[in-house]
Short mmCIF file of C-alpha atoms and ligand atoms in Angstrom, two decimals:
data_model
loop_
_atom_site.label_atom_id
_atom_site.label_comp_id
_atom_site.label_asym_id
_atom_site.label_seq_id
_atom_site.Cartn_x
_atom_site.Cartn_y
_atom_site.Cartn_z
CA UNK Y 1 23.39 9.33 -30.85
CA UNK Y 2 24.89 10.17 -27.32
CA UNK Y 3 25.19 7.77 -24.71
CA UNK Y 4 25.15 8.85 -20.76
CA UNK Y 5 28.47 7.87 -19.08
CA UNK Y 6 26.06 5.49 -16.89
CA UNK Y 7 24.36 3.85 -20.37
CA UNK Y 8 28.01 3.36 -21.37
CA UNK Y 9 28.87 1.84 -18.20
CA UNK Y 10 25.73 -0.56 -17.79
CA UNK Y 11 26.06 -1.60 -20.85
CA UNK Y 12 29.44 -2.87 -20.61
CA UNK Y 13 28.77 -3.80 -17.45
CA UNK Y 14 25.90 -5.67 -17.09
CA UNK Y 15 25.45 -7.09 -21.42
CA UNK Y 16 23.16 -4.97 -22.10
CA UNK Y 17 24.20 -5.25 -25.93
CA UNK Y 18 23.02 -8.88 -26.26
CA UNK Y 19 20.06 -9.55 -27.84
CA UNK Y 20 17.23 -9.88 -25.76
CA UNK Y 21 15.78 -13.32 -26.71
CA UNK Y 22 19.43 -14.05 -24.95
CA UNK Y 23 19.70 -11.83 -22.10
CA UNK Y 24 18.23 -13.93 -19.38
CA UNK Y 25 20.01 -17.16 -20.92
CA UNK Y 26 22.89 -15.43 -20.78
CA UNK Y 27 23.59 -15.31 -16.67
CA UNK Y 28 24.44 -11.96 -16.32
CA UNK Y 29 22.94 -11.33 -12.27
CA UNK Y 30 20.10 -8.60 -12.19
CA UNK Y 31 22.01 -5.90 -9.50
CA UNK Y 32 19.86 -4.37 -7.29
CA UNK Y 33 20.96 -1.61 -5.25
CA UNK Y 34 20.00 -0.95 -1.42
CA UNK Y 35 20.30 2.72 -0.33
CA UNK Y 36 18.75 2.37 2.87
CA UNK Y 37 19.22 3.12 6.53
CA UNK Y 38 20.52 -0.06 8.56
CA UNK Y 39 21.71 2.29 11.71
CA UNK Y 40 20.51 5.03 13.39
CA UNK Y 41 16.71 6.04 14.41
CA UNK Y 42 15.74 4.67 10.96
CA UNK Y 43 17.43 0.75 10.91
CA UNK Y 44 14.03 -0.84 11.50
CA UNK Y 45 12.54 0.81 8.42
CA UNK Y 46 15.65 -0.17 6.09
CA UNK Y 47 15.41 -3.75 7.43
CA UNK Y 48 12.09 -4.16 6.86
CA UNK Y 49 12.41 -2.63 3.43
CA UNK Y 50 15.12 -5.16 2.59
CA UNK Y 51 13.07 -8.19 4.25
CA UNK Y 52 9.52 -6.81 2.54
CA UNK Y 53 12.34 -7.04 -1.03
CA UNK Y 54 14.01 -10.25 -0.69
CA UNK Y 55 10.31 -11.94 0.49
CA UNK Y 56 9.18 -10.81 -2.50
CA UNK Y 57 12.28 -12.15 -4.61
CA UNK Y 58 11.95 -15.55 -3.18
CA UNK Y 59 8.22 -15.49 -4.57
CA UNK Y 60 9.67 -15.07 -7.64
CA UNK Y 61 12.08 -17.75 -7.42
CA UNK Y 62 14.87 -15.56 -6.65
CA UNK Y 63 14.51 -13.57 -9.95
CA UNK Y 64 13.19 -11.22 -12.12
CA UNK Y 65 12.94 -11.29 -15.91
CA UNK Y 66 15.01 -14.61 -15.85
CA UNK Y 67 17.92 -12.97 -13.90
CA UNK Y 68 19.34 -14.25 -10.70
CA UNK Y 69 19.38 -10.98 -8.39
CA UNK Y 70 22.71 -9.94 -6.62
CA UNK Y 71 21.64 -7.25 -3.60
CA UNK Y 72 24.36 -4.56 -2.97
CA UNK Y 73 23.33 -2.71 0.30
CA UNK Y 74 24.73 0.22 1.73
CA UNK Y 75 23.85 1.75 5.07
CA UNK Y 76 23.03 5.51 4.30
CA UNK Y 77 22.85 6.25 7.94
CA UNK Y 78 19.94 8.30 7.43
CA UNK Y 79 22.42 11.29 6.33
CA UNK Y 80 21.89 13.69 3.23
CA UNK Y 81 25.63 14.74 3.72
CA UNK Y 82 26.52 11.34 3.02
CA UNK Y 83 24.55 10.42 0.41
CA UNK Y 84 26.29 11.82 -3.12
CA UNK Y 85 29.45 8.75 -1.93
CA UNK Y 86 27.02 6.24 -0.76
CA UNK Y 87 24.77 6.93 -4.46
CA UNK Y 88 28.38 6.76 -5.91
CA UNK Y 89 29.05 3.58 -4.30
CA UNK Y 90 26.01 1.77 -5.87
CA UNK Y 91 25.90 3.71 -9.18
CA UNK Y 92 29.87 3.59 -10.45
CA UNK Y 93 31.03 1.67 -7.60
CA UNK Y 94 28.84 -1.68 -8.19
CA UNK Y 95 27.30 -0.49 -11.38
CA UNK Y 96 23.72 -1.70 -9.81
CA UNK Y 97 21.26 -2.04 -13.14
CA UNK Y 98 18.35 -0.55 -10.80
CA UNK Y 99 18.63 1.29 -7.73
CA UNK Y 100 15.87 1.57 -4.57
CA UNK Y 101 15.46 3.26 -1.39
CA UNK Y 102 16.16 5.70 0.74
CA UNK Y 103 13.55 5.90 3.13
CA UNK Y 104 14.68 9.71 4.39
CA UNK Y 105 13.67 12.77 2.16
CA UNK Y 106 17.00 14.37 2.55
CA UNK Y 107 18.99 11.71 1.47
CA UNK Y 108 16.00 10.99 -1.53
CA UNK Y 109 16.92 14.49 -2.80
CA UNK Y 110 20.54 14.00 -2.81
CA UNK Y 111 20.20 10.58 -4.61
CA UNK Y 112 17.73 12.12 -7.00
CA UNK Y 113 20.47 15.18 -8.40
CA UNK Y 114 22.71 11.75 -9.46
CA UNK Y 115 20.31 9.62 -10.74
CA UNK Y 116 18.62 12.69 -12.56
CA UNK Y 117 21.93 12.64 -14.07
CA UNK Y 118 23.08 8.84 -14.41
CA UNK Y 119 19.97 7.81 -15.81
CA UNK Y 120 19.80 5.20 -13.61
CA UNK Y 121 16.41 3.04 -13.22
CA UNK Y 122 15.11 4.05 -9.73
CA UNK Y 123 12.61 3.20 -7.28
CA UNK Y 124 11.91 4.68 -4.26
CA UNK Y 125 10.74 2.62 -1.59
CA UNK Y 126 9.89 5.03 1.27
CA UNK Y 127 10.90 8.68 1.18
CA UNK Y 128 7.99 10.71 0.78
CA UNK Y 129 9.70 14.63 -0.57
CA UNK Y 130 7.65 15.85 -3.01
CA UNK Y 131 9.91 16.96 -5.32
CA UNK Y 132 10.32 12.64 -6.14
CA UNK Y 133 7.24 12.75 -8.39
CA UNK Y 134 6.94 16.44 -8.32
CA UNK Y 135 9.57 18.83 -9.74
CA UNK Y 136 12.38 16.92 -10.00
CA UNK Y 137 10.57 13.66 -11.11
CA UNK Y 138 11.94 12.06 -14.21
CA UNK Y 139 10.74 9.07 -16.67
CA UNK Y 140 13.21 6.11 -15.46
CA UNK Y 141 12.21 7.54 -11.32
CA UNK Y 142 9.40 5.55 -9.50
CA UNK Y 143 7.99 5.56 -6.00
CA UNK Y 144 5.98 2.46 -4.23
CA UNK Y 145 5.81 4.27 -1.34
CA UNK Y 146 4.00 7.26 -0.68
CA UNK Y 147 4.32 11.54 -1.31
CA UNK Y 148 4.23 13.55 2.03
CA UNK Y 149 1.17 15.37 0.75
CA UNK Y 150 -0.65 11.80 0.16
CA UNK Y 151 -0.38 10.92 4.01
CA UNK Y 152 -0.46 14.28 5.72
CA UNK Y 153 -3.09 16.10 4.17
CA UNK Y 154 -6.15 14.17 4.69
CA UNK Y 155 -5.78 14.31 8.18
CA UNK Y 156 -6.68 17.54 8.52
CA UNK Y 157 -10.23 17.11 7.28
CA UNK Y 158 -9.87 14.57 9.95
CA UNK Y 159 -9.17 16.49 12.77
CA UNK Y 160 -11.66 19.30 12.04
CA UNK Y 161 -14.61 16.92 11.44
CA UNK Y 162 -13.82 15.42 15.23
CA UNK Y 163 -14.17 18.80 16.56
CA UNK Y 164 -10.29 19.58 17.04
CA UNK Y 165 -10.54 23.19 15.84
CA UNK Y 166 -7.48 24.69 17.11
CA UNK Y 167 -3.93 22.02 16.44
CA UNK Y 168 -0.67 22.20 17.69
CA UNK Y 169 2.32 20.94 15.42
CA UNK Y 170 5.21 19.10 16.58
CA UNK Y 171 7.58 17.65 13.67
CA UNK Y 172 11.41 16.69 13.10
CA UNK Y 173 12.67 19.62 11.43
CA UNK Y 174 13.90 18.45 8.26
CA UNK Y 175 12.06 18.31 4.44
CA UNK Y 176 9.76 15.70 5.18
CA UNK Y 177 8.67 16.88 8.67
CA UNK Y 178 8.28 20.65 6.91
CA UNK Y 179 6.75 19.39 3.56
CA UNK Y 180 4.05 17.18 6.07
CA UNK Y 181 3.25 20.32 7.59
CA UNK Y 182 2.90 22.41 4.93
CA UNK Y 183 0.36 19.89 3.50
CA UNK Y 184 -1.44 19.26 6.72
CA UNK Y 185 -1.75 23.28 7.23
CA UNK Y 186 -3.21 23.32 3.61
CA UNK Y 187 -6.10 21.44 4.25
CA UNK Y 188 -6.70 22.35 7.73
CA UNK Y 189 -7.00 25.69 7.16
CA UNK Y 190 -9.41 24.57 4.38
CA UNK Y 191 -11.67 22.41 6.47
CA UNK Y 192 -11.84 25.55 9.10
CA UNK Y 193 -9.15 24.72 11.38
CA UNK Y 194 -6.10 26.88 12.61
CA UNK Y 195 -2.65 26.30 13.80
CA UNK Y 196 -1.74 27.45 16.69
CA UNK Y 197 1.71 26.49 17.60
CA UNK Y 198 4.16 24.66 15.49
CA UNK Y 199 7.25 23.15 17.10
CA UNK Y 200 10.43 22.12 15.21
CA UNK Y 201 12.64 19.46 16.58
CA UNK Y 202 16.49 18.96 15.05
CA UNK Y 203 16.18 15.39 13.76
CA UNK Y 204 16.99 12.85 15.19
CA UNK Y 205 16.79 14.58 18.43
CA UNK Y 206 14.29 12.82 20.84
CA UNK Y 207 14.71 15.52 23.44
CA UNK Y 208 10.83 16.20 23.59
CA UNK Y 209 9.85 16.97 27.17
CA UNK Y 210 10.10 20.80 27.23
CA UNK Y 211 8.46 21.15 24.33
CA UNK Y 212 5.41 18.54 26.16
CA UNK Y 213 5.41 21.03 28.61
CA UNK Y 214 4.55 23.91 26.42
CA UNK Y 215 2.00 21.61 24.95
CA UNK Y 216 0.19 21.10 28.24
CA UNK Y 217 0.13 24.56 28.81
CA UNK Y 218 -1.21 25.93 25.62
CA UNK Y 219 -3.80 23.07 25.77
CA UNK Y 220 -4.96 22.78 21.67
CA UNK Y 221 -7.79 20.67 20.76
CA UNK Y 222 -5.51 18.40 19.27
CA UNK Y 223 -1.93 17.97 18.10
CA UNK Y 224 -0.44 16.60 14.63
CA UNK Y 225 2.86 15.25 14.27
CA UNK Y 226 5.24 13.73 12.31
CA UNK Y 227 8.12 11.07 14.23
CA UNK Y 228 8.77 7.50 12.86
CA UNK Y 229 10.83 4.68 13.42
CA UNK Y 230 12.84 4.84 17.15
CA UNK Y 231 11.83 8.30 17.68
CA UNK Y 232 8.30 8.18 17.27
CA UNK Y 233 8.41 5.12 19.98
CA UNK Y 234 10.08 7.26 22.19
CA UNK Y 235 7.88 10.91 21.23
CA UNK Y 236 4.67 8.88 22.26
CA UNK Y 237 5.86 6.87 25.20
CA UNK Y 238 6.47 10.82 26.39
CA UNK Y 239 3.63 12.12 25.36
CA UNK Y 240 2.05 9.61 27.62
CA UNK Y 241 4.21 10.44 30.72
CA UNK Y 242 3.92 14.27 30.74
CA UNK Y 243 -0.23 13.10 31.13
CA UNK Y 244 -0.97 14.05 27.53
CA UNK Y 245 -2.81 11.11 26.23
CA UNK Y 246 -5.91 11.87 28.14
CA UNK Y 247 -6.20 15.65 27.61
CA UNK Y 248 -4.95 16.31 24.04
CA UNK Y 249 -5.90 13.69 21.06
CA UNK Y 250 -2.77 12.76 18.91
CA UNK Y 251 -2.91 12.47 15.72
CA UNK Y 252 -0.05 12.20 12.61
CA UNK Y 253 0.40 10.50 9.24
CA UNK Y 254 1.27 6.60 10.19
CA UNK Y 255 4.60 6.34 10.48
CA UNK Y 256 3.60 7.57 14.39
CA UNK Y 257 2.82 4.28 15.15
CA UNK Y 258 4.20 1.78 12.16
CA UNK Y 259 6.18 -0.73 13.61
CA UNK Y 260 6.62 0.25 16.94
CA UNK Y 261 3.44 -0.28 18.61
CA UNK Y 262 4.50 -3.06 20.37
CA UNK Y 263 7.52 -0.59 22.22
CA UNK Y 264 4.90 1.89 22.58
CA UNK Y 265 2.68 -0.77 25.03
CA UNK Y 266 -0.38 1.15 26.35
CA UNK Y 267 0.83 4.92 25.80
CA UNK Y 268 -0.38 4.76 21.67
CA UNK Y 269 -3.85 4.12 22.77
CA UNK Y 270 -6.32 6.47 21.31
CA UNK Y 271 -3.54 7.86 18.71
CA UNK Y 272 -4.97 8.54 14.98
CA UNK Y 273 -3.55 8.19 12.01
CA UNK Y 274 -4.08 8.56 8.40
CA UNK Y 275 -1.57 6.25 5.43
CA UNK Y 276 -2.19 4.18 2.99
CA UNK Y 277 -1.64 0.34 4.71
CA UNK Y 278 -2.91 -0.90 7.81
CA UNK Y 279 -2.15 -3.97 9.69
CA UNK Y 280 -5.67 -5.12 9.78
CA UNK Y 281 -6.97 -4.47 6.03
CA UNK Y 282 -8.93 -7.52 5.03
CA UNK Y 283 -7.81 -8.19 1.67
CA UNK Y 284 -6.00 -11.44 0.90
CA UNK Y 285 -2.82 -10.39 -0.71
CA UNK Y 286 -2.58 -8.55 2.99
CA UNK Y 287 -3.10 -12.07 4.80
CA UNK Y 288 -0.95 -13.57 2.82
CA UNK Y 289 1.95 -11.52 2.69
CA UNK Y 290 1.91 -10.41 6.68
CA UNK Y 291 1.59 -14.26 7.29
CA UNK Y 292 4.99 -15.08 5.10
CA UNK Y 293 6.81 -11.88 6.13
CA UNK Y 294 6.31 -13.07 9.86
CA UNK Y 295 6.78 -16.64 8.81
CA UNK Y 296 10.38 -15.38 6.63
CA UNK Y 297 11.51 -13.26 9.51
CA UNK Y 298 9.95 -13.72 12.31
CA UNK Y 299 8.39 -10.14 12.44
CA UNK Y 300 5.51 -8.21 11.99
CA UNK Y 301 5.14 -6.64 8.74
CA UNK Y 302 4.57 -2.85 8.46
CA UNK Y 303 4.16 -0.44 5.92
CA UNK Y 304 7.47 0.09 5.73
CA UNK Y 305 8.34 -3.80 4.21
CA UNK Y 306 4.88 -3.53 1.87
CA UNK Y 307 6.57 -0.64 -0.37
CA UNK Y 308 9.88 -3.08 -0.79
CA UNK Y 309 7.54 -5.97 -0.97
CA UNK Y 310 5.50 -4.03 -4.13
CA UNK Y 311 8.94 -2.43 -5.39
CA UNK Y 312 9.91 -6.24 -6.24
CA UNK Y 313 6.39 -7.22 -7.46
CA UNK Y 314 6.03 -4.33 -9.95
CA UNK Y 315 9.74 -5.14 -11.20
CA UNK Y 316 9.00 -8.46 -11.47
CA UNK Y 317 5.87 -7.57 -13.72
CA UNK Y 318 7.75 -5.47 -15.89
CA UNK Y 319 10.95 -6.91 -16.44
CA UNK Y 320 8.98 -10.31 -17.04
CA UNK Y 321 7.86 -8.06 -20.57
CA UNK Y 322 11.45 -7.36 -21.13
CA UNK Y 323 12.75 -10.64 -20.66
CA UNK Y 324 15.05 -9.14 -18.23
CA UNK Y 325 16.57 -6.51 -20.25
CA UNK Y 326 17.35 -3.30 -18.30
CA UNK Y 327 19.14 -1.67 -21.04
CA UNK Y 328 16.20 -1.55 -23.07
CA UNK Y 329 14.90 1.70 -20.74
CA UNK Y 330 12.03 3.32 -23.01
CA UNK Y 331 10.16 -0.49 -22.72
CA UNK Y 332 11.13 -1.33 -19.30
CA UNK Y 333 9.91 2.57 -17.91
CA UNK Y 334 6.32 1.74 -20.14
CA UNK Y 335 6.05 -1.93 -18.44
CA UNK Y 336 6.05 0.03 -15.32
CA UNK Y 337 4.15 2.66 -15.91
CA UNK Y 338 1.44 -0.17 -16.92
CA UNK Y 339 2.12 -2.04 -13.25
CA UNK Y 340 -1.07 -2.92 -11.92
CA UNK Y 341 -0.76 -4.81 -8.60
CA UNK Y 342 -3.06 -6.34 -5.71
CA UNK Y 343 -0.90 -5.40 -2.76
CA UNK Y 344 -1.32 -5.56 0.82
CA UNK Y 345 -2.60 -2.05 0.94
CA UNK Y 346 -5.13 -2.69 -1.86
CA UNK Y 347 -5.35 -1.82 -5.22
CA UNK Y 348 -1.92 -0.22 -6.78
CA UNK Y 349 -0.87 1.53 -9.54
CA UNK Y 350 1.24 4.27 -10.35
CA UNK Y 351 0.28 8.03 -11.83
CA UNK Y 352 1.22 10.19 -14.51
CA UNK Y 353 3.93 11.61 -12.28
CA UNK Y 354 4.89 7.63 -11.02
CA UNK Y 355 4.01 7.89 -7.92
CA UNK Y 356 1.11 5.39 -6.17
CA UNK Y 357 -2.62 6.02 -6.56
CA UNK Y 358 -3.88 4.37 -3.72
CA UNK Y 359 -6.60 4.80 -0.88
CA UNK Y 360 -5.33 6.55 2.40
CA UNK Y 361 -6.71 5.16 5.44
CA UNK Y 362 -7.87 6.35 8.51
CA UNK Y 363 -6.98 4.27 11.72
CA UNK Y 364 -6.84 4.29 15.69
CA UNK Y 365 -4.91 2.17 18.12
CA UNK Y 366 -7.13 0.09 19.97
CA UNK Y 367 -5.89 -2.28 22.45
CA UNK Y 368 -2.57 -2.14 21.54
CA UNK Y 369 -3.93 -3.13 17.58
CA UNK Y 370 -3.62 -0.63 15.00
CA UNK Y 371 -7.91 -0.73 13.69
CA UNK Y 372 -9.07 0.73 10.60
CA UNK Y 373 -11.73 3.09 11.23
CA UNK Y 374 -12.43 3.85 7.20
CA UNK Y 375 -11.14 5.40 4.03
CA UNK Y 376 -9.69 8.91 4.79
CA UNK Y 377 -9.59 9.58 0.78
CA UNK Y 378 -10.37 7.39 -1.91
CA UNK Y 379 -7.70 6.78 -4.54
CA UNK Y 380 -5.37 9.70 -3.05
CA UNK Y 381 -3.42 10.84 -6.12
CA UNK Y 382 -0.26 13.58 -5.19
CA UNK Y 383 -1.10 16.78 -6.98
CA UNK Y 384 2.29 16.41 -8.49
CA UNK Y 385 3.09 19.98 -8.76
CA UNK Y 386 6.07 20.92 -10.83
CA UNK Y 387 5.83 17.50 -12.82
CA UNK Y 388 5.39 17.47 -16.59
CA UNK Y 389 5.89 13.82 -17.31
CA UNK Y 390 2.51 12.39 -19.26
CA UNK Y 391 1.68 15.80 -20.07
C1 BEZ L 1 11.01 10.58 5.04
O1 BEZ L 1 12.02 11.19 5.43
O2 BEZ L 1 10.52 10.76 3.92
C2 BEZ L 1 10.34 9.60 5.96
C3 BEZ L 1 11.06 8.96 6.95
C4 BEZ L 1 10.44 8.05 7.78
C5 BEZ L 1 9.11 7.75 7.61
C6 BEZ L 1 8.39 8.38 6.62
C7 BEZ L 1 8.99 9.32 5.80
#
């Protein structure tokens, strides 16, 4: 039998080697890891991650499968260059038994050549690269969140059904921005539509006003994009100014508008958007949980603090049938993959490839309220291309 350096470790580390009947009992802390952005463009999303994780947690009494959880954070800073240390940090560093985040694709790739490697339970809680559940996936990887193609895509079908034949693109130019692209351009050409501009922004750049310009003057039917977090405040509050919003429908996956309407003020009007959560689904595991997340922090919630919200809530479910024993990984990975959860975006589980299946929704600002207009596609499950797992 060979163990991975990182079984070796954990199991020193963290008891693995007692018997499980006396894990819990036996007060070893459940580490979780935090590899999320609490600077930069992105510290909004990372905060609410944390805050949708630790709300979560205190539902639970503050643990999971009997253990007491100890939260090591690290601020990635948004930076792929910077995430093999910051991994490192959390992995041999503070020997974290599971591991969540990042929210940006670049950084999610980095993380996933080490935990690919470490064998390290992981769950990612935002980043949407494909290659997560797609060619790099692996059996002990998760995602609550979301695959580009899962939020882009549908919007296409969208667009073309409103009339909005010929699209502009404008995107931050790194793998998410290109994969949400390349999946919006799939179906768009598919429904009939055709791209007829597509501008690339260095991220986090929020330099957009020349490119506005160009906009205006090529005037599409409509333009998709993809900004979030302190950028996407900023892109739309532009759009506005350079007397966009009333000639040339906006449109994106979510993140456009998710948690920053509010600095956006009158400017999102109008936008459209297709994801999977919405401020204003009626279910009542939404109520509830945007009614304690505002209550806990004093904030809205977004989507953003629902996938750390359901990364704690499936854990909890699964580790419960382990009795809090990470080291046994074969159980723990088949508790997950059995997960089913009512969450605040509906009805969750996760695929073959581990990723969500889960209803994408289409919705408008109206009135400064994000409204949901319908279901953009039912049960939305990522192609998964490249994955083998369940196969
Ligand atoms: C990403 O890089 O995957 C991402 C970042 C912010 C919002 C959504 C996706």
């Amino acid at each position: 039998m060979t163990f991975s350096r990182r079984a070796f470790l954990g199991a020193a580390a963290s008891s693995a080697l007692l018997p499980r009947r006396l894990f819990a009992a036996s007060g070893a802390k459940l580490k979780v890891g935090l590899l999320l952005p609490y600077s930069g463009t992105y510290a909004a999303l990372g905060h609410n991650i944390t805050d949708g994780m630790k709300l979560a947690a205190s539902e639970h009494g503050g643990k999971l499968g009997g253990r007491e959880i100890e939260w090591k954070a690290v601020d990635d800073e948004s930076d792929p260059a910077k995430a093999p240390a910051n991994v490192n940090k959390l992995i041999a560093g503070e020997k974290v038994d599971i591991l969540t985040g990042p929210v940006h694709s670049g950084v999610a790739m980095a993380m996933m050549q080490i935990v690919r490697q470490e064998n390290v339970l992981t769950i990612v809680t935002n980043a949407g690269a494909q290659a997560v559940t797609g060619t790099l996936c692996a059996p002990h990887v998760f995602r609550t969140s979301f695959s580009n193609w899962q939020v882009s895509y549908p919007c296409a079908e969208v667009m073309v059904k409103a009339g909005h034949k010929k699209a502009a693109l404008m995107f931050w130019n790194y793998s998410f921005g290109q994969e949400s692209m390349a999946a919006f351009k799939e179906g768009y050409s598919k429904a009939g539509g055709t791209v007829v501009k597509e501008i690339a922004v260095p991220f986090p750049s929020t330099e957009f006003q020349a490119n506005l310009s160009e906009i205006a003057a090529l005037k599409p039917d409509a333009v998709f994009v993809f900004f979030a977090g302190a950028g996407a405040a900023k892109f739309v509050k532009d759009y506005a100014d350079a007397g966009l919003q009333q000639k040339v429908p906006l449109y994106g996956s979510g993140f456009l508008t998710e948690g920053v309407l509010a600095a956006q003020g009158g400017a999102a009007d109008g936008i459209r958007t297709t994801l999977h959560y919405a401020d204003a689904l009626d279910n009542p595991a939404n109520k509830k949980f945007r009614e304690a997340f505002k209550k806990a922090t004093g904030r809205d919630a977004d989507v953003y603090a629902v996938a750390g919200y359901d990364a704690v809530n499936a854990l909890a479910q699964a580790l419960d049938k382990v009795k809090g024993d990470t080291g046994a990984q074969k159980e723990l990975i088949a508790a997950l993959e059995a997960t089913r959860l009512d969450s605040p975006r509906g009805r969750f589980r996760f695929s073959k490839a581990h990723n969500p299946v889960q209803d994408i929704y289409l919705r408008q600002v109206k009135g400064g309220k994000e409204m949901v207009l319908g279901v953009a596609m039912k049960d939305a499950d990522d192609p998964a291309t490249g994955c083998k797992l369940g196969k």
